Amino acid sequence: MHPLPCLGALVGSLLNFVAAQSTFSPARPPSLPLAVKSPYLSTWFPAGSNGGNGGYLPGQWPSFYTGQITGWTGLIRVDGNTFTWMGAPRDIDTANQTTFEYTSTRSIFTIEVDDKVSLKATFLSPLTPTDLKRQSLIFSYLHVEVSSLDGSDHDVQLYSDISAEWVSGDLGAVAQWEFETTGDVQYHRVWKQNQQMFSEVRDRAEWGNIYYATDAMEGLTHQSGADSDVRGRFATSGTLDNSADEDYRAISSDWPVFGYAVDLGSVVSGATTSNLFTIGLCQEEAIQFLGKDGLSTLPSFWKSYFDDDLAALSFFHKDYSESSRLSLELDEKIAADSVNAAGEDYLTLTSLAARQAFGATQLVGTEDKHFLFLKEISSNGNTQTVDVIYPASPIFYYLNPELVRLMLDPHFENQESGHYPNKFAIHDLGTHYPNATGHPDGNDEHMPLEECGNNIIMVLTYAQRSGNTEYLKQHYPILRQWADYLALDSLYPAEQLSTDDFAGHLANQTNLAIKGIIGLEAMSLISRLVGEDADAQNFTDIAHEYMDKWMELGINHNDEPPHSILNYNNWTTHGLLYNLYNDRLLSTNLVPQSVYDQQSQFYPTIAQPYGVPLDTRQSYTKSDWEVFCAAIASDETRDMFVSALARWVNETPSSRPFTDLYEPRTGMQPGIDFKARPVMGGMFALLALPE
Ligand SMILES: *[C@@H]1O[C@H](CO)[C@@H](O)[C@H](O)[C@H]1NC(C)=O
Ligand SMILES: *[C@@H]1O[C@H](CO)[C@@H](O)[C@H](O)[C@H]1NC(C)=O
Ligand SMILES: *[C@@H]1O[C@H](CO)[C@@H](O)[C@H](O)[C@H]1NC(C)=O
Ligand SMILES: *[C@@H]1O[C@H](CO)[C@@H](O)[C@H](O)[C@H]1NC(C)=O
Ligand SMILES: *[C@@H]1O[C@H](CO)[C@@H](O)[C@H](O)[C@H]1NC(C)=O
């Protein structure tokens, strides 16, 4: 028999429910970005009900994008009583979150403590797309402000720690640590004792140093030790004892944590006091690369500006006001342009995607030769995958097209120096990040038409946006070789994979064909720009001939409205014709307006509550490709795509960082575990189009 709950318990749970209310603006995404800066500094806060707590910073641990906990704690002691504002330490009451808000570079939480003080925690992962010195640094800020809520003065101490979970994906690995001061910055340095350069465990870097830093100042105490000891000491006394635990041990053995306590003294009515923390990762060597001089190791690019970790750490920590100003400028630019392009729902998408797209990349190399490397996060960890760079590229064209060149450069260098035996373009530069050791045996995941088309399209877009035609000259022979492949295979694509490899092999894919055909027209423009006029004529002739045939082969003219099909002769099929986007991106003007119009009319006829299915093989869809379609659709159809996806962001039970693969009918994520992928840079597809 179930005893009837007494009235008190009912009222109590009702109160808890009321207390747990927070607003979320512009949405409550599946997972909230906290410190998202590179493939190895990527800490999030799961929010969706399927694995997350609704998005409440007090009461749950942050985690790496894989879901593995990265212990990060915030406590506050107000007039002698201690509460949690971040994480889920045992036996300490949680404070009440009232608002969450995100911009392109920030996640901001407001938390009320005991009706006495208000705490605002701002997680800033700066994006400086045209300032490579700052962009190369793999650090993120946590800025905490405290003010009186009730008009009275309060005695306040603030606490934060990180656990050794930040240094390895293996909880049995032995961590080591130290506490030091450099200039007026104090820091905890934590590292894995057995450094394994270029190795990963569960997608985590097994080498390098994690730093947790703050300003040296009066009233700051620190401590390393078992989680319950360090946090318990703060909870009872409001200070730490400046002691060091020298029993270096496994991450999960009495969970060593590295804490700070800051005495904010009396928080008086009308004034705000604050404290700044910096978290980050320093690795001297970043990537193994097979280039023109054979195999070499590439340093992190910040090494070109800073002698060592500490110089980089100090610069970043001291740079908060400038870095914050630059990030605010970027937030405002993205906000204004997004709202102007397609309204507030569109800003919900772009501002959520910005840190995620950049967070899959890192700058490596030297002043003379540097690259932007990208990890194919979560799908398989490949390095520099061409058909992942391609969907991500809109954010980079929009914010700095040179970054696209820095992603393509290592591809050219690897393939032009003879490290790849196939005539078509390579799929990726390495089976697993951070190894860009190529595929000298030619056994990569072949997507010949996809990658030849992607490279030609991306190179021309870059040249059009930057004016760098010299780049086209430099790489003309291999671009022409890839164009020859397009001429061979675009009209009747052989059975092969497209970028949507999870959907399997298929011959005569309509959408793949149109990428190749637009690619041929793009090659004609490239030839023209470098003065190869005979090639230019030849490639445009082929492109137009293929285009005419595609109009018959690729479209079901008998349906109302007519629409493209998935593959030739398969008349009952359909799919997102996202490669049509390239015709607008490049201003090739190859495809008749009627194709755009009919697709705009067709998509709403197959729309589900959260979007339009990818094709007739499965029920799922791809959000990057939806936004590619939206970018070239009629205003009405564009808004349909954008508002359905923004609704998905706000309503999905998924708690994984912004996925590109989901079920538009139910809002769920399918078994294929895509998350935190750089392809979400494709949310910027509307903003990458020429004026
Ligand atoms: C949270 O809100 C509830 C309901 O108003 C209140 O009873 C509780 O004391 C609050 N907790 C804190 C730490 O502010
Ligand atoms: C990268 O290559 C090295 C060998 O040079 C290997 O030890 C390491 O495990 C590889 N890293 C990954 C993530 O596969
Ligand atoms: C035109 O391009 C095709 C495909 O690359 C090639 O086979 C053909 O020889 C070229 N024709 C001329 C006249 O260059
Ligand atoms: C591709 O389509 C063409 C034109 O309809 C057809 O002749 C050819 O057999 C198809 N190829 C395959 C492999 O189905
Ligand atoms: C036709 O399309 C369906 C998906 O709608 C696919 O499963 C099937 O393999 C295709 N058939 C042929 C002959 O290509």
XYZ file of C-alpha atoms in Angstrom, residues 267-609:
343
model
C 28.914 42.897 0.038
C 27.140 46.180 0.514
C 23.873 47.246 -0.948
C 24.157 48.944 -4.331
C 27.699 47.709 -5.085
C 28.919 44.671 -7.009
C 32.065 42.725 -6.226
C 33.544 40.268 -8.641
C 36.197 37.649 -9.186
C 37.743 36.278 -12.356
C 38.880 32.710 -13.004
C 40.701 31.383 -16.062
C 40.607 27.745 -17.116
C 42.578 26.268 -19.971
C 44.871 23.775 -21.574
C 48.476 24.232 -22.735
C 50.120 21.733 -25.045
C 53.443 22.648 -26.632
C 53.077 20.105 -29.425
C 49.644 19.809 -30.991
C 49.501 17.847 -34.258
C 51.479 15.245 -36.225
C 51.438 16.196 -39.887
C 52.526 14.470 -43.074
C 53.520 17.343 -45.337
C 56.093 18.197 -47.957
C 59.017 17.499 -45.618
C 57.592 14.184 -44.483
C 56.256 13.565 -41.011
C 56.675 16.423 -38.536
C 55.124 17.665 -35.332
C 53.408 21.038 -35.285
C 53.422 23.192 -32.142
C 50.379 25.001 -30.824
C 50.281 28.343 -32.622
C 50.298 30.344 -29.362
C 53.932 29.237 -29.068
C 54.701 31.774 -31.806
C 53.623 34.574 -29.473
C 54.496 33.292 -26.004
C 57.631 31.657 -24.614
C 55.801 29.259 -22.384
C 52.542 28.249 -20.719
C 52.837 30.871 -18.008
C 53.366 33.754 -20.394
C 50.286 32.625 -22.327
C 48.246 32.116 -19.153
C 49.167 35.547 -17.724
C 48.429 37.311 -20.979
C 45.018 35.702 -21.236
C 44.047 36.286 -17.630
C 45.092 39.960 -17.786
C 43.364 40.427 -21.126
C 39.841 39.997 -19.774
C 38.583 43.508 -20.417
C 39.944 43.687 -23.979
C 38.940 40.121 -24.767
C 35.523 40.755 -23.320
C 35.139 43.908 -25.419
C 36.121 42.063 -28.620
C 33.700 39.256 -27.823
C 30.893 41.709 -27.157
C 31.550 43.314 -30.533
C 31.328 39.908 -32.161
C 28.156 39.019 -30.240
C 26.565 42.243 -31.442
C 27.627 41.745 -35.055
C 26.246 38.210 -35.156
C 23.056 39.326 -33.412
C 22.419 42.250 -35.749
C 23.209 40.298 -38.925
C 21.238 37.216 -37.870
C 18.119 39.129 -36.893
C 18.358 41.124 -40.080
C 18.697 37.958 -42.181
C 15.887 35.921 -40.662
C 14.749 37.158 -37.270
C 15.216 36.170 -33.626
C 14.778 32.431 -34.233
C 17.730 32.528 -36.572
C 19.850 34.195 -33.875
C 18.920 31.335 -31.533
C 20.711 29.028 -33.990
C 23.753 31.078 -34.976
C 24.585 32.190 -31.446
C 24.404 28.609 -30.173
C 26.588 27.310 -33.016
C 29.428 29.848 -32.896
C 31.495 28.484 -29.998
C 30.732 24.918 -31.051
C 32.073 25.398 -34.595
C 35.244 27.174 -33.476
C 35.555 24.762 -30.565
C 36.296 21.875 -32.918
C 39.344 23.715 -34.274
C 42.723 24.890 -33.116
C 45.492 26.986 -34.657
C 48.803 25.169 -34.986
C 52.195 25.730 -36.588
C 54.585 28.650 -36.751
C 54.466 32.235 -37.956
C 55.752 31.078 -41.384
C 53.385 28.198 -41.751
C 50.285 27.772 -39.666
C 47.061 25.899 -40.117
C 43.623 25.689 -38.611
C 43.100 22.051 -37.712
C 39.641 20.595 -37.185
C 38.449 17.452 -35.461
C 35.482 15.534 -36.788
C 34.026 15.447 -33.294
C 31.812 12.534 -32.255
C 31.208 10.934 -35.652
C 34.626 9.281 -35.864
C 37.397 11.629 -34.786
C 38.979 11.983 -38.247
C 41.352 14.890 -38.732
C 40.511 17.680 -41.188
C 37.607 15.870 -42.897
C 36.778 17.718 -46.123
C 33.038 17.067 -45.952
C 33.002 18.378 -42.366
C 34.997 21.509 -43.187
C 32.532 22.107 -46.021
C 29.294 22.263 -43.953
C 31.178 24.223 -41.250
C 32.651 26.715 -43.729
C 29.815 29.300 -43.767
C 30.769 30.635 -40.312
C 34.353 31.009 -41.482
C 33.509 32.793 -44.771
C 31.355 35.109 -42.736
C 33.865 35.871 -39.977
C 37.212 35.490 -41.757
C 37.621 33.616 -45.064
C 41.369 33.255 -44.438
C 40.452 30.611 -41.860
C 39.063 28.470 -44.680
C 42.401 28.731 -46.472
C 44.165 27.709 -43.240
C 42.020 24.554 -43.214
C 42.620 23.753 -46.899
C 46.370 24.479 -46.881
C 47.392 21.234 -45.169
C 45.244 19.292 -47.653
C 47.026 20.857 -50.591
C 50.411 20.329 -49.000
C 49.749 16.673 -48.256
C 48.272 15.776 -51.631
C 50.535 17.955 -53.801
C 53.606 16.362 -52.297
C 52.477 12.961 -53.456
C 51.266 11.393 -50.225
C 47.909 10.314 -51.680
C 47.718 7.904 -54.625
C 44.132 8.476 -55.856
C 43.127 10.908 -58.588
C 40.120 12.128 -56.639
C 40.368 14.231 -53.488
C 41.177 12.708 -50.108
C 38.421 12.465 -47.477
C 40.462 13.442 -44.406
C 44.057 13.936 -43.307
C 44.142 11.255 -40.666
C 42.057 8.508 -39.139
C 42.231 10.083 -35.714
C 42.868 13.553 -34.386
C 45.462 14.888 -33.567
C 47.243 12.775 -36.157
C 47.213 14.289 -39.636
C 49.396 11.556 -41.003
C 47.407 11.196 -44.195
C 46.516 8.100 -46.168
C 49.583 7.134 -48.241
C 47.888 3.790 -48.958
C 44.839 5.542 -50.434
C 42.500 3.671 -48.100
C 40.572 6.540 -46.592
C 36.750 6.659 -46.527
C 36.246 7.394 -50.223
C 33.712 10.091 -51.120
C 35.194 11.012 -54.475
C 32.531 13.249 -55.964
C 31.684 14.860 -52.633
C 35.265 15.845 -51.793
C 36.360 16.916 -55.311
C 33.283 19.125 -55.463
C 33.759 20.456 -51.921
C 37.381 21.428 -52.509
C 36.701 23.276 -55.758
C 33.684 25.038 -54.270
C 35.513 26.048 -51.080
C 38.606 27.257 -52.918
C 36.598 29.437 -55.271
C 34.433 30.823 -52.452
C 37.598 31.685 -50.553
C 39.110 33.402 -53.608
C 35.927 35.359 -54.281
C 35.700 36.569 -50.676
C 39.421 37.316 -50.224
C 40.466 38.360 -53.733
C 43.415 35.935 -53.514
C 43.584 34.591 -57.096
C 47.257 33.764 -56.604
C 46.031 30.878 -54.455
C 44.105 29.503 -57.425
C 47.221 29.674 -59.630
C 49.290 27.938 -56.994
C 46.953 24.965 -56.839
C 45.635 24.932 -60.397
C 47.030 21.541 -61.466
C 45.403 19.573 -58.661
C 42.147 21.567 -58.890
C 42.049 20.681 -62.580
C 42.697 17.048 -61.773
C 39.713 17.056 -59.408
C 37.600 18.832 -62.030
C 38.446 16.088 -64.521
C 37.032 13.674 -61.976
C 33.854 15.752 -61.776
C 33.570 15.688 -65.561
C 33.845 11.920 -65.443
C 31.416 11.194 -62.625
C 28.982 14.084 -62.011
C 26.285 13.388 -64.517
C 25.802 9.725 -63.611
C 27.415 9.416 -60.193
C 28.679 5.888 -59.615
C 27.483 4.054 -56.531
C 29.271 5.783 -53.654
C 28.932 7.518 -50.305
C 27.958 11.123 -49.981
C 28.735 13.094 -46.830
C 25.628 11.500 -45.295
C 27.579 8.262 -45.077
C 25.363 6.889 -42.296
C 22.635 6.559 -44.958
C 24.778 4.197 -47.036
C 25.983 3.846 -50.640
C 23.745 4.799 -53.554
C 24.200 5.322 -57.314
C 22.940 8.330 -59.291
C 22.389 10.559 -56.253
C 20.662 13.677 -57.544
C 22.007 16.004 -54.868
C 25.569 14.718 -55.320
C 25.290 15.162 -59.088
C 24.325 18.789 -58.717
C 27.288 19.435 -56.447
C 29.578 18.059 -59.154
C 27.883 20.015 -61.912
C 28.067 23.312 -60.021
C 31.655 22.329 -59.205
C 32.409 22.153 -62.936
C 30.993 25.633 -63.446
C 33.058 26.768 -60.453
C 36.141 25.286 -62.105
C 35.335 27.259 -65.209
C 35.351 30.454 -63.109
C 38.633 29.407 -61.512
C 40.157 28.817 -64.968
C 38.943 32.220 -66.087
C 40.447 33.914 -63.014
C 43.882 32.417 -63.685
C 43.766 33.086 -67.452
C 43.221 29.498 -68.617
C 40.504 30.491 -71.041
C 40.346 27.258 -73.038
C 39.759 25.267 -69.848
C 37.203 27.851 -68.762
C 35.229 27.357 -71.967
C 35.486 23.590 -71.812
C 34.330 23.299 -68.194
C 31.403 25.672 -68.630
C 30.310 23.767 -71.746
C 30.327 20.508 -69.818
C 28.540 22.069 -66.841
C 25.732 23.432 -69.022
C 25.311 20.195 -70.924
C 25.097 18.215 -67.661
C 22.742 20.763 -66.141
C 20.275 20.352 -69.007
C 20.305 16.583 -68.597
C 20.016 16.826 -64.802
C 16.823 18.852 -65.248
C 15.282 15.737 -66.800
C 16.990 13.061 -64.689
C 16.864 14.696 -61.268
C 13.344 16.088 -61.073
C 9.939 14.521 -60.790
C 7.998 16.881 -63.052
C 4.762 14.991 -62.615
C 4.303 15.596 -58.918
C 2.543 18.720 -57.732
C 4.599 20.616 -56.827
C 7.487 19.137 -58.845
C 10.637 18.423 -56.799
C 14.030 16.795 -56.959
C 14.252 13.064 -56.274
C 16.797 11.162 -54.192
C 18.332 9.228 -57.079
C 17.573 8.930 -60.787
C 14.657 6.728 -61.890
C 13.405 6.441 -58.313
C 10.346 8.623 -58.854
C 8.629 8.248 -55.485
C 11.617 9.609 -53.556
C 12.669 13.037 -52.381
C 15.421 14.637 -50.353
C 16.855 17.944 -49.216
C 18.565 19.420 -52.287
C 21.128 21.187 -50.158
C 23.904 21.259 -52.737
C 21.871 23.754 -54.722
C 23.146 26.257 -52.140
C 26.510 26.372 -53.936
C 24.972 27.961 -57.015
C 24.075 31.000 -54.867
C 27.205 30.891 -52.719
C 29.418 31.167 -55.808
C 27.036 33.193 -57.977
C 27.454 30.550 -60.692
C 23.830 31.116 -61.788
C 23.819 27.730 -63.439
C 20.566 26.348 -62.099
C 17.252 27.754 -63.376
C 15.170 29.757 -60.888
C 12.353 27.241 -61.391
C 14.321 24.666 -59.379
C 14.621 27.036 -56.429
C 10.927 27.888 -56.632
C 9.697 24.340 -56.835
C 11.865 23.235 -53.880
C 10.515 26.174 -51.844
C 6.994 25.025 -52.612
C 7.739 21.375 -52.016
C 9.491 21.364 -48.615
C 6.449 22.638 -46.650
C 4.415 19.713 -48.044
C 6.661 17.178 -46.282
C 7.450 19.219 -43.136
C 7.238 17.694 -39.648
C 6.902 19.648 -36.382
